Short mmCIF file of C-alpha atoms and ligand atoms in Angstrom, two decimals:
data_model
loop_
_atom_site.label_atom_id
_atom_site.label_comp_id
_atom_site.label_asym_id
_atom_site.label_seq_id
_atom_site.Cartn_x
_atom_site.Cartn_y
_atom_site.Cartn_z
CA MET A 25 40.89 42.47 -9.69
CA THR A 26 39.37 39.32 -8.70
CA CYS A 27 40.91 38.51 -5.11
CA ARG A 28 40.95 34.58 -4.53
CA ILE A 29 40.19 33.72 -1.15
CA GLY A 30 40.86 30.50 0.37
CA GLN A 31 43.42 29.36 -2.04
CA MET A 32 44.90 27.20 1.07
CA ARG A 33 42.03 25.57 1.35
CA LYS A 34 42.74 21.79 1.39
CA THR A 35 42.33 20.04 -1.80
CA VAL A 36 39.53 16.98 -1.72
CA GLU A 37 41.49 13.72 -1.07
CA PRO A 38 40.62 10.43 -2.72
CA CYS A 39 37.39 9.39 -0.79
CA SER A 40 34.09 6.70 -1.23
CA ILE A 41 30.86 8.30 -0.84
CA VAL A 42 28.40 6.05 0.99
CA ILE A 43 24.68 7.15 0.29
CA PHE A 44 22.21 5.47 2.72
CA GLY A 45 18.80 5.41 1.39
CA ALA A 46 20.38 5.16 -2.09
CA SER A 47 16.81 4.44 -3.83
CA GLY A 48 14.96 7.47 -2.63
CA ASP A 49 14.33 10.69 -4.35
CA LEU A 50 17.02 12.82 -2.89
CA THR A 51 19.75 10.71 -4.35
CA ALA A 52 18.01 10.51 -7.86
CA ARG A 53 16.97 14.26 -8.18
CA LYS A 54 19.78 16.00 -6.14
CA LEU A 55 22.93 13.71 -5.07
CA ILE A 56 23.66 11.96 -8.34
CA PRO A 57 23.06 15.21 -10.74
CA ALA A 58 25.53 17.23 -8.13
CA PHE A 59 28.31 14.51 -8.21
CA TYR A 60 27.89 14.19 -11.96
CA HIS A 61 28.42 17.83 -12.33
CA LEU A 62 31.28 17.98 -10.00
CA PHE A 63 32.80 15.35 -12.16
CA MET A 64 32.15 17.02 -15.17
CA ALA A 65 33.76 20.06 -13.38
CA LYS A 66 36.69 17.85 -12.43
CA ALA A 67 36.33 18.88 -8.90
CA LEU A 68 36.04 15.49 -7.61
CA PRO A 69 39.12 13.75 -6.51
CA THR A 70 41.02 11.12 -8.14
CA PRO A 71 40.26 8.54 -7.59
CA PHE A 72 36.59 8.45 -5.83
CA HIS A 73 33.71 5.94 -5.38
CA ILE A 74 29.99 6.08 -4.81
CA ILE A 75 28.44 3.21 -3.34
CA GLY A 76 24.72 3.25 -3.07
CA PHE A 77 23.51 1.26 0.27
CA ALA A 78 19.69 0.28 0.15
CA ARG A 79 17.38 -2.38 0.86
CA ARG A 80 16.02 -3.26 -2.71
CA GLU A 81 17.81 -6.12 -4.51
CA LYS A 82 19.72 -4.72 -7.63
CA THR A 83 22.87 -5.14 -9.44
CA ASP A 84 25.13 -2.32 -9.94
CA ASP A 85 24.24 -2.25 -13.71
CA GLN A 86 20.79 -1.80 -12.89
CA TRP A 87 21.28 0.94 -10.11
CA ARG A 88 23.58 2.96 -12.87
CA GLU A 89 20.86 2.71 -15.31
CA GLU A 90 18.21 3.96 -12.85
CA LEU A 91 20.70 6.99 -12.17
CA HIS A 92 21.16 7.54 -15.68
CA ALA A 93 17.61 7.84 -16.46
CA ALA A 94 16.78 10.17 -13.37
CA LEU A 95 20.08 12.36 -14.69
CA GLN A 96 18.25 12.41 -17.99
CA GLN A 97 15.14 14.12 -16.06
CA PHE A 98 16.84 16.22 -13.48
CA SER A 99 20.17 17.28 -14.69
CA ARG A 100 20.26 21.01 -14.67
CA THR A 101 22.45 20.61 -17.88
CA LYS A 102 20.56 18.69 -20.77
CA PRO A 103 21.35 16.79 -22.75
CA VAL A 104 23.29 14.56 -20.52
CA ASP A 105 26.98 14.20 -22.07
CA GLU A 106 26.93 10.53 -22.46
CA ALA A 107 30.56 10.31 -22.66
CA VAL A 108 31.04 12.16 -19.24
CA TRP A 109 28.48 9.63 -17.71
CA MET A 110 29.95 6.54 -18.86
CA GLU A 111 33.28 7.47 -17.37
CA PHE A 112 31.66 9.08 -14.17
CA SER A 113 29.35 5.89 -13.97
CA LYS A 114 32.33 3.53 -13.45
CA ASN A 115 32.79 4.79 -10.14
CA ILE A 116 29.39 3.65 -8.93
CA SER A 117 28.28 0.70 -7.20
CA TYR A 118 25.43 -0.89 -5.09
CA CYS A 119 25.43 -2.41 -1.74
CA GLN A 120 22.19 -4.20 -0.87
CA GLY A 121 21.47 -4.10 2.72
CA ASP A 122 19.03 -3.15 5.59
CA PHE A 123 19.83 -0.51 8.06
CA SER A 124 19.08 -2.80 10.99
CA GLN A 125 21.28 -5.63 10.07
CA PRO A 126 24.92 -5.79 11.25
CA GLU A 127 26.30 -8.27 8.57
CA ASP A 128 25.11 -5.83 5.84
CA TYR A 129 27.49 -3.26 7.25
CA LYS A 130 30.04 -5.96 7.09
CA LYS A 131 29.14 -6.39 3.64
CA LEU A 132 29.68 -2.53 2.96
CA GLU A 133 33.10 -2.79 4.70
CA GLY A 134 33.84 -5.75 2.59
CA GLN A 135 32.74 -3.81 -0.63
CA LEU A 136 35.16 -0.78 0.28
CA ALA A 137 38.09 -3.02 0.94
CA ASN A 138 37.74 -4.56 -2.52
CA LEU A 139 38.49 -1.07 -3.96
CA LYS A 140 41.99 -1.82 -3.13
CA ASN A 141 43.05 1.62 -2.13
CA GLU A 142 43.42 2.65 1.48
CA GLN A 143 42.08 6.15 0.98
CA LEU A 144 38.95 4.95 -0.96
CA ARG A 145 38.58 2.26 2.16
CA HIS A 146 39.13 4.79 5.08
CA ASN A 147 38.01 8.51 4.00
CA LEU A 148 34.41 8.38 3.89
CA LEU A 149 31.76 10.48 3.48
CA PHE A 150 28.22 8.80 4.69
CA TYR A 151 25.50 10.42 3.26
CA LEU A 152 22.37 9.45 5.59
CA ALA A 153 19.21 10.36 3.08
CA THR A 154 17.08 8.37 5.27
CA SER A 155 14.58 9.19 7.83
CA PRO A 156 15.80 10.96 11.00
CA SER A 157 14.55 8.26 12.99
CA GLN A 158 16.86 5.83 11.30
CA PHE A 159 20.37 8.37 12.10
CA ALA A 160 21.05 6.54 15.54
CA GLU A 161 20.54 2.95 14.13
CA VAL A 162 23.07 3.48 11.04
CA VAL A 163 25.64 5.58 12.98
CA GLU A 164 25.85 2.84 15.67
CA HIS A 165 26.10 0.09 13.04
CA LEU A 166 28.47 2.08 11.10
CA HIS A 167 30.58 2.24 14.26
CA ASN A 168 30.30 -1.21 15.21
CA ALA A 169 31.74 -2.16 11.70
CA ASP A 170 34.87 -0.30 12.13
CA LEU A 171 33.48 2.05 9.50
CA LEU A 172 33.18 5.33 11.62
CA HIS A 173 35.64 6.03 14.15
CA HIS A 174 34.72 9.03 16.82
CA GLU A 175 38.48 10.23 16.86
CA LEU A 176 39.82 12.36 14.36
CA ASN A 177 43.16 11.41 12.93
CA ASP A 178 45.19 13.05 10.37
CA LYS A 179 45.35 10.27 7.76
CA THR A 180 42.03 9.26 7.21
CA TRP A 181 38.90 10.82 7.86
CA GLN A 182 35.05 9.74 8.35
CA ARG A 183 32.09 12.39 7.85
CA ILE A 184 28.36 12.14 8.35
CA VAL A 185 26.06 14.35 6.22
CA VAL A 186 22.61 14.69 7.23
CA GLU A 187 19.56 16.82 5.97
CA LYS A 188 16.66 18.36 7.80
CA PRO A 189 14.58 17.87 9.62
CA PHE A 190 16.68 17.74 12.51
CA GLY A 191 14.22 17.00 15.02
CA HIS A 192 10.83 18.34 15.39
CA ASP A 193 11.26 20.57 18.58
CA LEU A 194 14.51 21.30 20.78
CA GLU A 195 14.18 18.14 23.00
CA SER A 196 14.06 15.91 19.60
CA ALA A 197 16.80 17.93 18.03
CA TYR A 198 19.11 17.60 21.23
CA GLN A 199 18.10 13.76 21.16
CA LEU A 200 19.18 13.57 17.66
CA ASN A 201 22.26 15.38 18.16
CA SER A 202 23.36 13.15 21.14
CA ASP A 203 23.04 10.05 19.16
CA LEU A 204 24.71 11.47 16.20
CA THR A 205 27.62 12.67 18.27
CA LYS A 206 27.67 9.35 20.17
CA TYR A 207 30.09 7.85 17.65
CA ALA A 208 31.17 10.89 15.93
CA HIS A 209 33.12 14.18 16.89
CA GLU A 210 30.57 17.14 16.47
CA LYS A 211 33.21 18.19 13.62
CA GLN A 212 32.63 15.09 11.73
CA VAL A 213 28.95 16.01 11.44
CA PHE A 214 28.01 18.00 8.40
CA ARG A 215 24.22 19.28 8.72
CA ILE A 216 22.88 20.61 5.42
CA ASP A 217 20.73 23.74 5.07
CA HIS A 218 20.63 24.12 1.45
CA TYR A 219 20.05 27.75 1.70
CA LEU A 220 23.65 27.88 2.79
CA GLY A 221 24.82 26.60 -0.47
CA LYS A 222 23.14 29.22 -2.78
CA GLU A 223 25.34 32.01 -3.97
CA THR A 224 23.36 34.90 -3.15
CA VAL A 225 23.29 33.61 0.68
CA GLN A 226 27.06 33.09 0.78
CA ASN A 227 27.28 36.42 -0.90
CA ILE A 228 25.67 38.39 2.37
CA LEU A 229 28.82 37.79 4.08
CA MET A 230 31.15 38.68 1.24
CA PHE A 231 28.64 42.12 0.46
CA ARG A 232 28.71 42.99 3.98
CA PHE A 233 32.25 42.57 5.23
CA SER A 234 33.94 43.64 2.05
CA ASN A 235 32.52 46.77 1.17
CA SER A 236 33.17 49.35 4.13
CA ILE A 237 30.23 51.60 2.66
CA PHE A 238 27.50 49.27 3.90
CA GLU A 239 28.97 48.18 7.03
CA GLN A 240 28.99 51.34 8.65
CA ILE A 241 25.55 51.85 8.30
CA TRP A 242 24.38 48.27 9.14
CA ASN A 243 23.17 48.87 12.55
CA ARG A 244 20.31 50.59 14.49
CA GLN A 245 21.30 54.17 13.89
CA SER A 246 20.58 53.73 10.22
CA ILE A 247 18.43 50.92 9.65
CA ASP A 248 14.67 51.10 10.48
CA HIS A 249 13.88 47.29 10.07
CA VAL A 250 14.28 44.39 8.05
CA GLN A 251 12.12 42.12 6.00
CA ILE A 252 13.18 38.56 5.00
CA THR A 253 10.70 36.97 2.61
CA VAL A 254 10.57 33.34 1.28
CA SER A 255 7.69 33.07 -0.98
CA GLU A 256 6.52 30.08 -2.97
CA LYS A 257 3.80 30.05 -5.44
CA LEU A 258 3.42 26.43 -5.39
CA GLY A 259 1.01 24.71 -2.69
CA VAL A 260 1.95 21.82 -0.55
CA GLY A 261 1.07 19.39 -3.15
CA GLY A 262 2.16 15.79 -3.01
CA ARG A 263 3.78 16.61 0.34
CA GLY A 264 0.99 16.60 2.45
CA GLY A 265 2.05 13.56 4.53
CA TYR A 266 5.35 15.33 5.61
CA TYR A 267 4.16 18.64 5.55
CA GLU A 268 1.17 17.91 8.49
CA GLU A 269 4.05 16.97 10.79
CA ALA A 270 6.09 20.33 9.79
CA GLY A 271 4.09 23.25 8.86
CA ALA A 272 5.87 26.59 7.90
CA ILE A 273 7.41 27.52 10.81
CA ARG A 274 9.48 23.77 11.15
CA ASP A 275 9.87 23.45 7.50
CA MET A 276 11.28 26.81 6.56
CA LEU A 277 11.50 29.16 9.38
CA GLN A 278 13.49 27.00 11.76
CA ASN A 279 16.27 26.58 9.42
CA HIS A 280 16.20 28.56 6.16
CA LEU A 281 14.94 32.10 7.47
CA LEU A 282 16.81 32.12 10.61
CA GLN A 283 19.98 31.43 8.71
CA VAL A 284 19.29 33.93 6.52
CA LEU A 285 18.67 36.17 9.32
CA SER A 286 22.09 35.15 11.16
CA LEU A 287 24.12 36.45 8.16
CA VAL A 288 22.49 39.57 7.57
CA ALA A 289 22.62 40.34 11.29
CA MET A 290 25.98 38.68 12.77
CA GLU A 291 29.12 40.50 13.80
CA PRO A 292 32.16 40.29 11.70
CA PRO A 293 34.03 36.95 12.47
CA VAL A 294 37.80 37.27 13.15
CA MET A 295 38.66 35.11 10.42
CA LEU A 296 36.96 33.45 7.39
CA ASP A 297 36.89 29.56 9.17
CA PRO A 298 34.20 27.65 10.05
CA GLU A 299 34.15 27.93 13.91
CA PRO A 300 34.63 31.82 13.90
CA ILE A 301 31.70 32.31 11.35
CA ARG A 302 29.43 29.82 13.10
CA ASP A 303 30.07 31.51 16.44
CA GLU A 304 29.09 34.87 15.46
CA LYS A 305 25.98 33.52 13.52
CA VAL A 306 24.94 31.34 16.82
CA LYS A 307 25.61 34.52 18.93
CA VAL A 308 22.82 36.32 16.78
CA LEU A 309 20.46 33.58 17.33
CA LYS A 310 20.94 33.57 21.19
CA SER A 311 20.29 37.24 21.17
CA ILE A 312 16.99 37.20 19.76
CA ARG A 313 14.35 38.07 22.54
CA GLN A 314 12.28 35.02 23.44
CA ILE A 315 8.73 35.50 22.46
CA LEU A 316 6.75 34.47 25.42
CA PRO A 317 3.82 32.46 24.72
CA ALA A 318 1.33 35.38 26.03
CA ASP A 319 3.00 37.64 23.32
CA VAL A 320 2.63 35.43 20.51
CA ALA A 321 -0.60 36.82 19.24
CA LYS A 322 1.28 40.09 19.21
CA GLN A 323 4.24 39.16 17.27
CA VAL A 324 3.57 35.94 15.24
CA VAL A 325 0.99 35.60 12.37
CA ARG A 326 0.02 32.25 11.20
CA GLY A 327 -2.14 31.18 8.26
CA GLN A 328 -3.58 28.55 5.82
CA TYR A 329 -4.30 28.91 2.09
CA PHE A 330 -7.79 27.99 0.87
CA ALA A 331 -8.50 27.36 -2.65
CA GLY A 332 -7.80 30.52 -4.75
CA MET A 333 -6.18 31.52 -8.36
CA ILE A 334 -2.59 31.33 -8.90
CA ASP A 335 -1.74 32.16 -12.64
CA GLY A 336 -5.35 32.43 -13.65
CA LYS A 337 -5.80 28.59 -12.66
CA LEU A 338 -7.72 27.47 -9.62
CA GLY A 339 -5.60 25.77 -7.23
CA PRO A 340 -7.07 23.94 -4.04
CA GLY A 341 -7.05 24.72 -0.54
CA TYR A 342 -4.34 23.06 2.01
CA ARG A 343 -7.23 21.00 3.33
CA GLN A 344 -7.86 19.46 -0.05
CA GLU A 345 -4.51 18.50 -0.82
CA PRO A 346 -3.71 14.72 -0.72
CA LYS A 347 -2.67 13.31 2.75
CA VAL A 348 -3.76 16.40 4.56
CA LYS A 349 -6.64 16.42 7.15
CA SER A 350 -9.87 18.21 6.18
CA ASP A 351 -9.63 19.90 9.34
CA SER A 352 -6.20 20.30 9.62
CA ASN A 353 -4.88 23.48 11.64
CA VAL A 354 -1.11 23.18 10.42
CA GLU A 355 0.25 26.66 9.12
CA THR A 356 1.24 27.29 5.60
CA TYR A 357 2.21 30.59 6.21
CA VAL A 358 4.02 32.17 9.26
CA ALA A 359 5.13 35.84 9.76
CA VAL A 360 7.06 36.88 12.88
CA LYS A 361 8.36 39.92 14.16
CA LEU A 362 11.70 39.20 16.08
CA LEU A 363 13.84 41.61 18.20
CA ILE A 364 17.75 41.00 18.60
CA ASP A 365 18.93 42.40 21.93
CA ASN A 366 22.33 43.61 21.33
CA TRP A 367 23.97 46.92 20.68
CA ARG A 368 24.03 46.65 17.01
CA TRP A 369 19.95 45.81 16.36
CA SER A 370 18.50 46.81 19.54
CA GLY A 371 14.95 48.17 18.88
CA VAL A 372 15.00 47.05 14.88
CA PRO A 373 12.28 44.78 14.10
CA PHE A 374 13.53 41.90 11.82
CA TYR A 375 10.08 40.78 9.99
CA LEU A 376 10.12 37.43 8.57
CA ARG A 377 7.60 35.84 6.29
CA THR A 378 7.06 32.58 4.71
CA GLY A 379 4.38 30.67 2.72
CA LYS A 380 3.05 28.45 0.40
CA ALA A 381 0.71 28.96 -2.51
CA LEU A 382 1.63 32.96 -2.55
CA PRO A 383 1.48 34.98 -5.81
CA LEU A 384 5.44 34.63 -6.78
CA SER A 385 8.36 32.34 -5.80
CA ALA A 386 10.72 34.80 -4.51
CA SER A 387 13.29 35.16 -1.47
CA GLU A 388 14.56 38.55 -0.64
CA VAL A 389 16.06 40.34 2.25
CA ARG A 390 15.05 43.88 2.22
CA ILE A 391 16.99 46.42 4.43
CA GLN A 392 14.68 49.52 5.10
CA PHE A 393 16.95 52.49 6.31
CA ARG A 394 15.38 55.40 8.48
CA PRO A 395 13.68 58.16 6.81
CA THR A 396 14.87 61.48 6.69
CA PRO A 397 14.53 64.04 9.37
CA HIS A 398 11.35 65.87 8.92
CA VAL A 399 12.75 69.02 7.44
CA LEU A 400 12.96 70.03 3.76
CA PHE A 401 11.65 67.10 1.44
CA ALA A 402 10.01 65.05 3.84
CA ALA A 403 7.91 68.16 5.31
CA GLN A 404 6.51 68.43 1.83
CA CYS A 405 6.09 65.16 0.76
CA GLY A 406 5.25 63.51 3.88
CA PRO A 407 5.00 59.80 3.53
CA LYS A 408 5.45 60.14 -0.07
CA LEU A 409 9.04 60.66 0.35
CA ASP A 410 10.56 57.02 0.24
CA ALA A 411 13.10 56.15 2.64
CA ASN A 412 16.18 54.37 1.35
CA ALA A 413 16.13 50.61 0.96
CA LEU A 414 18.60 47.92 0.10
CA THR A 415 17.03 44.62 -1.68
CA LEU A 416 19.25 41.51 -1.69
CA ARG A 417 17.43 39.32 -3.98
CA LEU A 418 18.57 35.83 -3.16
CA GLN A 419 16.21 33.97 -6.11
CA PRO A 420 15.13 34.44 -8.73
CA ASP A 421 16.43 37.35 -10.54
CA GLU A 422 19.29 37.17 -8.22
CA GLY A 423 20.91 40.63 -7.37
CA ILE A 424 21.07 43.68 -5.12
CA SER A 425 18.88 46.83 -5.87
CA LEU A 426 19.38 50.24 -4.09
CA ARG A 427 16.57 52.61 -4.01
CA PHE A 428 17.10 55.91 -3.42
CA ASN A 429 15.64 59.74 -4.21
CA GLY A 430 16.47 61.43 -7.25
CA LYS A 431 15.30 64.71 -8.88
CA VAL A 432 13.01 64.21 -12.03
CA PRO A 433 14.59 66.04 -14.59
CA GLY A 434 12.70 69.27 -15.40
CA THR A 435 11.94 73.06 -14.53
CA SER A 436 9.82 71.67 -11.69
CA LEU A 437 11.24 70.56 -8.18
CA GLN A 438 10.11 67.01 -8.11
CA VAL A 439 11.63 63.88 -6.43
CA ARG A 440 10.78 60.36 -6.89
CA PRO A 441 12.80 57.02 -5.71
CA VAL A 442 15.00 55.57 -8.32
CA ARG A 443 17.08 52.15 -8.10
CA MET A 444 20.55 51.02 -8.80
CA ASN A 445 20.39 47.53 -9.60
CA PHE A 446 23.30 44.70 -9.74
CA SER A 447 22.12 41.81 -11.53
CA TYR A 448 24.03 38.23 -11.13
CA ASN A 449 23.43 37.18 -14.80
CA SER A 450 24.15 40.61 -16.37
CA GLU A 451 27.38 40.56 -14.49
CA PHE A 452 28.68 37.08 -14.14
CA GLY A 453 26.45 35.26 -16.79
CA ALA A 454 23.88 32.57 -16.47
CA TYR A 455 25.97 30.71 -13.57
CA THR A 456 23.76 28.64 -11.50
CA PRO A 457 25.39 25.72 -9.88
CA GLU A 458 23.02 23.79 -8.07
CA ALA A 459 23.59 24.36 -3.80
CA TYR A 460 24.07 20.59 -3.40
CA GLU A 461 27.52 20.76 -5.85
CA ARG A 462 28.75 23.43 -3.29
CA LEU A 463 27.79 21.82 -0.38
CA LEU A 464 28.99 18.14 -1.24
CA LEU A 465 32.17 19.62 -2.33
CA GLU A 466 32.75 21.39 1.20
CA ALA A 467 31.77 18.47 3.09
CA MET A 468 34.32 16.33 1.08
CA THR A 469 37.03 18.89 1.76
CA GLY A 470 35.94 18.58 5.61
CA ASP A 471 35.05 22.54 5.42
CA ALA A 472 32.02 23.31 7.70
CA THR A 473 31.25 26.65 7.18
CA LEU A 474 28.16 26.13 5.15
CA PHE A 475 26.77 23.55 7.43
CA ILE A 476 24.83 24.13 10.22
CA ARG A 477 26.47 23.47 13.93
CA ARG A 478 24.48 21.85 16.79
CA ASP A 479 24.35 24.83 18.82
CA GLU A 480 22.91 26.61 16.06
CA VAL A 481 20.07 23.96 15.72
CA GLU A 482 19.37 23.89 19.04
CA THR A 483 19.03 27.54 19.48
CA ALA A 484 16.62 28.03 16.62
CA TRP A 485 14.61 25.19 18.00
CA GLY A 486 14.09 27.25 21.27
CA ILE A 487 13.02 30.26 19.32
CA VAL A 488 10.21 28.07 17.31
CA ASP A 489 9.37 25.96 20.23
CA SER A 490 8.26 29.07 22.26
CA ILE A 491 6.02 30.01 19.62
CA ARG A 492 4.57 26.76 19.02
CA LYS A 493 3.65 27.04 22.62
CA GLY A 494 1.83 30.21 22.20
CA TRP A 495 -0.21 28.42 19.40
CA GLY A 496 -0.79 25.45 21.61
CA ASP A 497 -3.70 23.37 19.82
CA LYS A 498 -5.93 26.31 19.21
CA PRO A 499 -7.70 25.80 15.83
CA LEU A 500 -7.18 28.62 13.15
CA THR A 501 -9.60 31.31 13.13
CA ASN A 502 -11.10 32.88 10.11
CA ARG A 503 -8.60 35.75 10.08
CA GLU A 504 -5.96 33.34 9.65
CA PHE A 505 -6.87 31.84 6.42
CA TYR A 506 -5.94 33.31 3.16
CA SER A 507 -7.07 32.71 -0.47
CA ALA A 508 -4.28 30.73 -2.59
CA GLY A 509 -2.45 33.27 -4.77
CA THR A 510 -2.42 36.38 -2.24
CA TRP A 511 0.17 37.45 0.02
CA GLY A 512 -0.89 35.84 3.13
CA PRO A 513 -3.66 36.62 6.05
CA VAL A 514 -4.56 40.08 6.56
CA ALA A 515 -3.39 39.81 10.03
CA ALA A 516 0.22 39.96 8.65
CA ASP A 517 -0.39 43.38 7.26
CA ASP A 518 -1.53 44.52 10.88
CA LEU A 519 1.79 43.12 12.59
CA LEU A 520 3.82 45.35 10.65
CA ALA A 521 0.89 48.23 10.89
CA GLN A 522 1.20 48.51 14.51
CA SER A 523 4.78 49.94 13.99
CA GLY A 524 4.13 52.13 11.18
CA HIS A 525 5.69 49.37 8.54
CA ALA A 526 4.42 47.56 5.80
CA TRP A 527 5.34 44.51 3.48
CA ARG A 528 7.12 45.18 0.51
CA ASP A 529 6.14 42.52 -1.51
CA PRO A 530 9.07 41.09 -4.06
CA ARG A 531 9.20 42.25 -7.79
CA PRO A 532 11.46 41.17 -10.34
CA ILE A 533 14.79 43.22 -10.38
CA LEU A 534 14.95 44.14 -14.10
C1 BG6 B 621 12.49 22.84 1.72
C2 BG6 B 621 11.28 22.47 2.14
O1 BG6 B 621 13.46 22.97 2.66
O2 BG6 B 621 12.91 24.18 0.93
C3 BG6 B 621 10.57 23.13 1.02
O3 BG6 B 621 11.26 21.62 2.67
C4 BG6 B 621 10.58 24.26 0.28
O4 BG6 B 621 9.02 22.98 1.58
C5 BG6 B 621 12.12 24.51 -0.07
O5 BG6 B 621 9.90 24.15 -1.06
C6 BG6 B 621 12.25 25.85 -0.84
O6 BG6 B 621 13.67 25.65 -1.37
P1 BG6 B 621 14.24 26.60 -2.56
O7 BG6 B 621 15.55 26.37 -2.66
O8 BG6 B 621 13.24 26.34 -3.76
O9 BG6 B 621 13.64 28.17 -2.19
#
């Protein structure tokens, strides 16, 4: 029996979506394909309208043609359904404008008024697909053009959707947040972390809190440690310019990995509403013991890949990637041991790691349970007797696997680990909507559960800042390099070995 949760959820009201930075990659690769699929699934309201706002001169038709070409390339379903596209594209238009010019916002206002529908004119989702340095300017102009109102009222709404990076440290994030909330209420700001749009990440809450057997053992009495791995096979490739400013800790750990950690470690919320859920997540982040600069060497490992073989092909080192300095010390790998100082988790290490140019693209959470007491089987098998483990495979081969020991059939007494697997594909079929589809729909309904609240962003930056302070401008040492195609620097193994632990590298769930 399937239980539908959230049936009372508000439906999506007719609205206009205005995309700032409409000529960019994000619009072509992610946003328009997501809206197209939502339209195909009849999930968009009637009516709706999409306006692209960007500097380049072009007509509505030219923009539609560009989007059509992009859709053919990036759509998750192919071929593009031309009849659906024809209908969908009737709701798309273009507004040529400069972010800094007040009169261009007036022009936008005029275009919205021309839609001759009060809801399309006043229910507005502003998607800032721009550089964060332009957020403050765009928001101020929207306010001045009477398009964005700070107050929330029941009749109409305006919301702002922004993408990471939300700053590059706590101070800049604070500034950015202050700029955004100067003309809009925090509840009108939707900060995307696309990991929260992934089915498997959303399932962490369902899995934990809708099954009594797991929640009872989800604590320091039963769990030895937790490993969260987000590994990527690709190197930095063409994104060297951005990556030189970010590095793995800002690009991945500050957001995706800490978000996953907070879902794994949070207390049950009092209800499945955005604020109770986000309150619990932020409590976890705030309970993470600060890593003092002097302890960074003991608790954090950074690394950078040099040239190496991936899938039988020689890949370049990070320093040879385009737009990367030849003596760059930016980390392409980071592993960290975090301790959460609360009643549930005291003394349980959470090991987080992420890196580029690793052997496999895979994200997973491994809950490693405590070993059995040293009697009976453990006394005879020693470390060969595996402790139980639960793996939440986030991507690819999405699934959950429970590892436990069983008797090998036969007359001799032998014990070995076996697995019980749940695979999304075999259970639910190949249903893989893009994270953006879910996130855009949630932003249109005004449900902020899957978006990051200001205090979450700022607390996460506090954690990252103290680590970065410990690194200072020290250059990477030899021990911090790893060959592309391997599981990171050896120091990452030592990080776990200090406590008698070892990384379990992701493997496909069959
Ligand atoms: C992005 C990072 O946020 O996430 C990229 O900027 C990274 O560097 C990407 O490759 C990973 O996302 P996914 O969904 O492929 O795991």
